[in-house]
Amino acid sequence: MHEITVNLHMHTPYSDGHYSHERIAQAAIRCGLDAVVVTDHNVWVNGPEEYYQDGDKRVLLLVGEEIHNQARHPQKNHLLVIGVGRELATLASEPQRLLDTIRKSEGLSFIAHPVDPPAPAVGETDISWVDWDLHGFTGIELWNGFSEFKGRLKTMLHALYYVFNPKRIARGPFPEALRKWDELLSQGNKVVAIGGSDAHALPARMGPLRRTVFPYEFHFRAINTHLILPHPLSGDIFQDRRVILEALREGHAFIGYDQPAPTRGFRFRAQGAEGTANMGDEIECRNGITLQIRLPMISECRLLHNGKPVKIWRKRENCTYITSEPGVYRVEVYIHYLGRMRGWIFSNPIYVR
Ligand SMILES: [Zn+2]
Ligand SMILES: [Zn+2]
């Protein structure tokens, strides 16, 4: 098993972002990422998908896109599309056909910022997902860094405070997003959760003050999606793209907020009579199973069964839980950082059948 760190969901000047693909890649290398997924609005940029090097360090830049129906008012329902390898924004006005086409093309689709509050103080509207009757998506972007920022902007003063204190923003996915995810899981769906930065590096001006709102480097050290791969990346773009897409499709992943402390090394597994399961996998419950959690350092760990906490460990690095109850098990980890408990790690579920 090999872990890599991926930052997902960001924009370039092809839509409303400010770093080029090359500059994004160099920033990602400096931040120690293994891969990034660029997702411009309604445009699939053909060409920049490759390995970028700096000395002996490298990062794989993959290109997807973020599609929404621009004729719809209000403009909601943003969808992250990864791994299709062609333009699909032409299907934006037929979202179910879009989802079906992505699936048939063996691509991945994630509901972007499913909960996205308005921020009237800075003229931003709510762009949540609303069409929950659509089906066939791979998963949801459970934790979106930019939506969380929007959620804090009650007034211009709040905007100013958080632009200058970005490390104080993140607290965890919105409770409504967690509730919606648990609801989808309770209906028997396999729904993969990812974390996204939604990086734009917007230039902001307020009187004499000028500031870039969250440079990409800030996001790359914040909400990442960590993937568990069967082997390390090889350096071959075709092979590595396939293995990354497969880990995302299967949900062999957890969301890690890497700002307070690195989340690398987190593990959540199940051991049963017939073998082991990783995050995203199914396992048979026959004769009971043992759930094993390993934390990168001592912190508060919550195990949830069908969305309800069943056990909380406060001062442990290794946690085990024996059960014979089928259902969906997932883990949330909280860490004390900058004066409060904050969400640190959110695992994908293990499906106990
Ligand atoms: Zn969006
Ligand atoms: Zn976006």
PDB file of N, CA and C in Angstrom, residues 91-148:
ATOM      1  N   LEU A  91     -22.916  19.101 -22.979  1.00  0.00           N
ATOM      2  CA  LEU A  91     -24.071  18.391 -22.404  1.00  0.00           C
ATOM      3  C   LEU A  91     -24.580  19.051 -21.123  1.00  0.00           C
ATOM      4  N   ALA A  92     -24.068  20.250 -20.817  1.00  0.00           N
ATOM      5  CA  ALA A  92     -24.389  20.891 -19.541  1.00  0.00           C
ATOM      6  C   ALA A  92     -25.892  21.076 -19.311  1.00  0.00           C
ATOM      7  N   SER A  93     -26.650  21.299 -20.396  1.00  0.00           N
ATOM      8  CA  SER A  93     -28.081  21.558 -20.214  1.00  0.00           C
ATOM      9  C   SER A  93     -28.894  20.275 -20.017  1.00  0.00           C
ATOM     10  N   GLU A  94     -28.218  19.104 -20.159  1.00  0.00           N
ATOM     11  CA  GLU A  94     -28.901  17.818 -19.935  1.00  0.00           C
ATOM     12  C   GLU A  94     -28.113  17.033 -18.889  1.00  0.00           C
ATOM     13  N   PRO A  95     -28.242  17.431 -17.620  1.00  0.00           N
ATOM     14  CA  PRO A  95     -27.330  16.886 -16.601  1.00  0.00           C
ATOM     15  C   PRO A  95     -27.374  15.361 -16.449  1.00  0.00           C
ATOM     16  N   GLN A  96     -28.569  14.737 -16.600  1.00  0.00           N
ATOM     17  CA  GLN A  96     -28.596  13.277 -16.456  1.00  0.00           C
ATOM     18  C   GLN A  96     -27.860  12.607 -17.615  1.00  0.00           C
ATOM     19  N   ARG A  97     -28.042  13.162 -18.820  1.00  0.00           N
ATOM     20  CA  ARG A  97     -27.317  12.609 -19.975  1.00  0.00           C
ATOM     21  C   ARG A  97     -25.811  12.812 -19.799  1.00  0.00           C
ATOM     22  N   LEU A  98     -25.445  13.953 -19.221  1.00  0.00           N
ATOM     23  CA  LEU A  98     -24.030  14.227 -18.934  1.00  0.00           C
ATOM     24  C   LEU A  98     -23.468  13.155 -17.999  1.00  0.00           C
ATOM     25  N   LEU A  99     -24.184  12.895 -16.891  1.00  0.00           N
ATOM     26  CA  LEU A  99     -23.723  11.887 -15.920  1.00  0.00           C
ATOM     27  C   LEU A  99     -23.625  10.503 -16.566  1.00  0.00           C
ATOM     28  N   ASP A 100     -24.628  10.160 -17.378  1.00  0.00           N
ATOM     29  CA  ASP A 100     -24.620   8.843 -18.046  1.00  0.00           C
ATOM     30  C   ASP A 100     -23.442   8.729 -19.013  1.00  0.00           C
ATOM     31  N   THR A 101     -23.167   9.830 -19.720  1.00  0.00           N
ATOM     32  CA  THR A 101     -22.064   9.815 -20.694  1.00  0.00           C
ATOM     33  C   THR A 101     -20.719   9.667 -19.985  1.00  0.00           C
ATOM     34  N   ILE A 102     -20.575  10.347 -18.852  1.00  0.00           N
ATOM     35  CA  ILE A 102     -19.322  10.245 -18.080  1.00  0.00           C
ATOM     36  C   ILE A 102     -19.117   8.796 -17.650  1.00  0.00           C
ATOM     37  N   ARG A 103     -20.188   8.186 -17.154  1.00  0.00           N
ATOM     38  CA  ARG A 103     -20.107   6.807 -16.672  1.00  0.00           C
ATOM     39  C   ARG A 103     -19.733   5.857 -17.816  1.00  0.00           C
ATOM     40  N   LYS A 104     -20.408   6.033 -18.962  1.00  0.00           N
ATOM     41  CA  LYS A 104     -20.127   5.165 -20.120  1.00  0.00           C
ATOM     42  C   LYS A 104     -18.690   5.345 -20.612  1.00  0.00           C
ATOM     43  N   SER A 105     -18.158   6.549 -20.430  1.00  0.00           N
ATOM     44  CA  SER A 105     -16.784   6.820 -20.871  1.00  0.00           C
ATOM     45  C   SER A 105     -15.770   6.412 -19.801  1.00  0.00           C
ATOM     46  N   GLU A 106     -16.244   5.773 -18.735  1.00  0.00           N
ATOM     47  CA  GLU A 106     -15.399   5.362 -17.607  1.00  0.00           C
ATOM     48  C   GLU A 106     -14.689   6.540 -16.957  1.00  0.00           C
ATOM     49  N   GLY A 107     -15.346   7.704 -16.965  1.00  0.00           N
ATOM     50  CA  GLY A 107     -14.827   8.872 -16.267  1.00  0.00           C
ATOM     51  C   GLY A 107     -15.441   8.950 -14.873  1.00  0.00           C
ATOM     52  N   LEU A 108     -15.054   9.989 -14.147  1.00  0.00           N
ATOM     53  CA  LEU A 108     -15.535  10.176 -12.776  1.00  0.00           C
ATOM     54  C   LEU A 108     -16.291  11.495 -12.682  1.00  0.00           C
ATOM     55  N   SER A 109     -17.330  11.513 -11.844  1.00  0.00           N
ATOM     56  CA  SER A 109     -18.087  12.753 -11.649  1.00  0.00           C
ATOM     57  C   SER A 109     -18.305  12.971 -10.156  1.00  0.00           C
ATOM     58  N   PHE A 110     -17.989  14.166  -9.720  1.00  0.00           N
ATOM     59  CA  PHE A 110     -18.178  14.528  -8.307  1.00  0.00           C
ATOM     60  C   PHE A 110     -19.009  15.805  -8.218  1.00  0.00           C
ATOM     61  N   ILE A 111     -20.013  15.761  -7.369  1.00  0.00           N
ATOM     62  CA  ILE A 111     -20.829  16.954  -7.148  1.00  0.00           C
ATOM     63  C   ILE A 111     -19.967  17.978  -6.412  1.00  0.00           C
ATOM     64  N   ALA A 112     -19.709  19.108  -7.083  1.00  0.00           N
ATOM     65  CA  ALA A 112     -18.838  20.130  -6.498  1.00  0.00           C
ATOM     66  C   ALA A 112     -19.616  20.932  -5.450  1.00  0.00           C
ATOM     67  N   HIS A 113     -18.908  21.367  -4.419  1.00  0.00           N
ATOM     68  CA  HIS A 113     -19.501  22.176  -3.341  1.00  0.00           C
ATOM     69  C   HIS A 113     -21.012  21.927  -3.198  1.00  0.00           C
ATOM     70  N   PRO A 114     -21.402  20.722  -2.746  1.00  0.00           N
ATOM     71  CA  PRO A 114     -22.839  20.403  -2.645  1.00  0.00           C
ATOM     72  C   PRO A 114     -23.600  21.404  -1.779  1.00  0.00           C
ATOM     73  N   VAL A 115     -22.919  21.936  -0.779  1.00  0.00           N
ATOM     74  CA  VAL A 115     -23.527  22.988   0.048  1.00  0.00           C
ATOM     75  C   VAL A 115     -22.640  24.216  -0.098  1.00  0.00           C
ATOM     76  N   ASP A 116     -23.203  25.292  -0.605  1.00  0.00           N
ATOM     77  CA  ASP A 116     -22.401  26.486  -0.879  1.00  0.00           C
ATOM     78  C   ASP A 116     -23.218  27.710  -0.495  1.00  0.00           C
ATOM     79  N   PRO A 117     -22.973  28.249   0.697  1.00  0.00           N
ATOM     80  CA  PRO A 117     -23.834  29.337   1.189  1.00  0.00           C
ATOM     81  C   PRO A 117     -23.606  30.642   0.421  1.00  0.00           C
ATOM     82  N   PRO A 118     -24.604  31.508   0.390  1.00  0.00           N
ATOM     83  CA  PRO A 118     -24.390  32.824  -0.236  1.00  0.00           C
ATOM     84  C   PRO A 118     -23.520  33.704   0.660  1.00  0.00           C
ATOM     85  N   ALA A 119     -22.866  34.675   0.059  1.00  0.00           N
ATOM     86  CA  ALA A 119     -22.097  35.656   0.835  1.00  0.00           C
ATOM     87  C   ALA A 119     -22.459  37.035   0.302  1.00  0.00           C
ATOM     88  N   PRO A 120     -23.656  37.530   0.696  1.00  0.00           N
ATOM     89  CA  PRO A 120     -24.124  38.803   0.120  1.00  0.00           C
ATOM     90  C   PRO A 120     -23.175  39.963   0.386  1.00  0.00           C
ATOM     91  N   ALA A 121     -22.405  39.904   1.481  1.00  0.00           N
ATOM     92  CA  ALA A 121     -21.500  41.014   1.805  1.00  0.00           C
ATOM     93  C   ALA A 121     -20.485  41.242   0.694  1.00  0.00           C
ATOM     94  N   VAL A 122     -20.149  40.169  -0.048  1.00  0.00           N
ATOM     95  CA  VAL A 122     -19.183  40.337  -1.140  1.00  0.00           C
ATOM     96  C   VAL A 122     -19.822  40.011  -2.494  1.00  0.00           C
ATOM     97  N   GLY A 123     -21.155  39.992  -2.516  1.00  0.00           N
ATOM     98  CA  GLY A 123     -21.879  39.828  -3.782  1.00  0.00           C
ATOM     99  C   GLY A 123     -21.852  38.425  -4.344  1.00  0.00           C
ATOM    100  N   GLU A 124     -21.622  37.411  -3.504  1.00  0.00           N
ATOM    101  CA  GLU A 124     -21.586  36.018  -3.986  1.00  0.00           C
ATOM    102  C   GLU A 124     -22.905  35.314  -3.658  1.00  0.00           C
ATOM    103  N   THR A 125     -23.438  34.600  -4.656  1.00  0.00           N
ATOM    104  CA  THR A 125     -24.710  33.896  -4.433  1.00  0.00           C
ATOM    105  C   THR A 125     -24.462  32.433  -4.058  1.00  0.00           C
ATOM    106  N   ASP A 126     -25.535  31.767  -3.656  1.00  0.00           N
ATOM    107  CA  ASP A 126     -25.500  30.344  -3.305  1.00  0.00           C
ATOM    108  C   ASP A 126     -25.418  29.522  -4.594  1.00  0.00           C
ATOM    109  N   ILE A 127     -24.364  28.694  -4.713  1.00  0.00           N
ATOM    110  CA  ILE A 127     -24.292  27.819  -5.902  1.00  0.00           C
ATOM    111  C   ILE A 127     -24.226  26.357  -5.468  1.00  0.00           C
ATOM    112  N   SER A 128     -25.071  26.002  -4.502  1.00  0.00           N
ATOM    113  CA  SER A 128     -25.162  24.616  -4.030  1.00  0.00           C
ATOM    114  C   SER A 128     -25.669  23.701  -5.140  1.00  0.00           C
ATOM    115  N   TRP A 129     -25.569  22.397  -4.890  1.00  0.00           N
ATOM    116  CA  TRP A 129     -26.223  21.401  -5.752  1.00  0.00           C
ATOM    117  C   TRP A 129     -27.672  21.301  -5.306  1.00  0.00           C
ATOM    118  N   VAL A 130     -28.616  21.323  -6.243  1.00  0.00           N
ATOM    119  CA  VAL A 130     -30.023  21.221  -5.848  1.00  0.00           C
ATOM    120  C   VAL A 130     -30.751  20.033  -6.498  1.00  0.00           C
ATOM    121  N   ASP A 131     -30.231  19.548  -7.630  1.00  0.00           N
ATOM    122  CA  ASP A 131     -30.946  18.479  -8.355  1.00  0.00           C
ATOM    123  C   ASP A 131     -30.553  17.095  -7.840  1.00  0.00           C
ATOM    124  N   TRP A 132     -31.013  16.785  -6.631  1.00  0.00           N
ATOM    125  CA  TRP A 132     -30.602  15.517  -6.003  1.00  0.00           C
ATOM    126  C   TRP A 132     -31.331  14.312  -6.591  1.00  0.00           C
ATOM    127  N   ASP A 133     -32.280  14.544  -7.522  1.00  0.00           N
ATOM    128  CA  ASP A 133     -32.918  13.388  -8.172  1.00  0.00           C
ATOM    129  C   ASP A 133     -32.024  12.826  -9.286  1.00  0.00           C
ATOM    130  N   LEU A 134     -30.974  13.556  -9.662  1.00  0.00           N
ATOM    131  CA  LEU A 134     -30.036  13.019 -10.661  1.00  0.00           C
ATOM    132  C   LEU A 134     -29.235  11.893 -10.014  1.00  0.00           C
ATOM    133  N   HIS A 135     -28.838  10.922 -10.813  1.00  0.00           N
ATOM    134  CA  HIS A 135     -28.132   9.775 -10.239  1.00  0.00           C
ATOM    135  C   HIS A 135     -26.981   9.350 -11.134  1.00  0.00           C
ATOM    136  N   GLY A 136     -26.115   8.523 -10.578  1.00  0.00           N
ATOM    137  CA  GLY A 136     -25.012   7.976 -11.366  1.00  0.00           C
ATOM    138  C   GLY A 136     -23.699   8.711 -11.189  1.00  0.00           C
ATOM    139  N   PHE A 137     -23.622   9.617 -10.202  1.00  0.00           N
ATOM    140  CA  PHE A 137     -22.347  10.300  -9.955  1.00  0.00           C
ATOM    141  C   PHE A 137     -21.445   9.423  -9.080  1.00  0.00           C
ATOM    142  N   THR A 138     -20.119   9.642  -9.222  1.00  0.00           N
ATOM    143  CA  THR A 138     -19.147   8.847  -8.458  1.00  0.00           C
ATOM    144  C   THR A 138     -19.165   9.249  -6.985  1.00  0.00           C
ATOM    145  N   GLY A 139     -19.280  10.542  -6.745  1.00  0.00           N
ATOM    146  CA  GLY A 139     -19.199  10.977  -5.354  1.00  0.00           C
ATOM    147  C   GLY A 139     -19.476  12.453  -5.193  1.00  0.00           C
ATOM    148  N   ILE A 140     -19.129  12.962  -4.008  1.00  0.00           N
ATOM    149  CA  ILE A 140     -19.352  14.384  -3.738  1.00  0.00           C
ATOM    150  C   ILE A 140     -18.084  15.013  -3.156  1.00  0.00           C
ATOM    151  N   GLU A 141     -17.942  16.296  -3.428  1.00  0.00           N
ATOM    152  CA  GLU A 141     -16.846  17.065  -2.842  1.00  0.00           C
ATOM    153  C   GLU A 141     -17.322  17.491  -1.451  1.00  0.00           C
ATOM    154  N   LEU A 142     -17.056  16.637  -0.495  1.00  0.00           N
ATOM    155  CA  LEU A 142     -17.609  16.812   0.856  1.00  0.00           C
ATOM    156  C   LEU A 142     -17.122  18.107   1.513  1.00  0.00           C
ATOM    157  N   TRP A 143     -15.858  18.441   1.256  1.00  0.00           N
ATOM    158  CA  TRP A 143     -15.245  19.605   1.926  1.00  0.00           C
ATOM    159  C   TRP A 143     -14.605  20.465   0.848  1.00  0.00           C
ATOM    160  N   ASN A 144     -15.129  21.661   0.647  1.00  0.00           N
ATOM    161  CA  ASN A 144     -14.625  22.591  -0.367  1.00  0.00           C
ATOM    162  C   ASN A 144     -14.109  23.833   0.358  1.00  0.00           C
ATOM    163  N   GLY A 145     -12.817  24.100   0.202  1.00  0.00           N
ATOM    164  CA  GLY A 145     -12.161  25.186   0.937  1.00  0.00           C
ATOM    165  C   GLY A 145     -12.775  26.545   0.655  1.00  0.00           C
ATOM    166  N   PHE A 146     -13.162  26.778  -0.584  1.00  0.00           N
ATOM    167  CA  PHE A 146     -13.663  28.103  -0.944  1.00  0.00           C
ATOM    168  C   PHE A 146     -15.089  28.318  -0.432  1.00  0.00           C
ATOM    169  N   SER A 147     -15.920  27.262  -0.471  1.00  0.00           N
ATOM    170  CA  SER A 147     -17.289  27.390   0.059  1.00  0.00           C
ATOM    171  C   SER A 147     -17.253  27.694   1.550  1.00  0.00           C
ATOM    172  N   GLU A 148     -16.289  27.049   2.226  1.00  0.00           N
ATOM    173  CA  GLU A 148     -16.207  27.278   3.669  1.00  0.00           C
ATOM    174  C   GLU A 148     -15.835  28.738   3.952  1.00  0.00           C
TER     175      GLU A 148
END
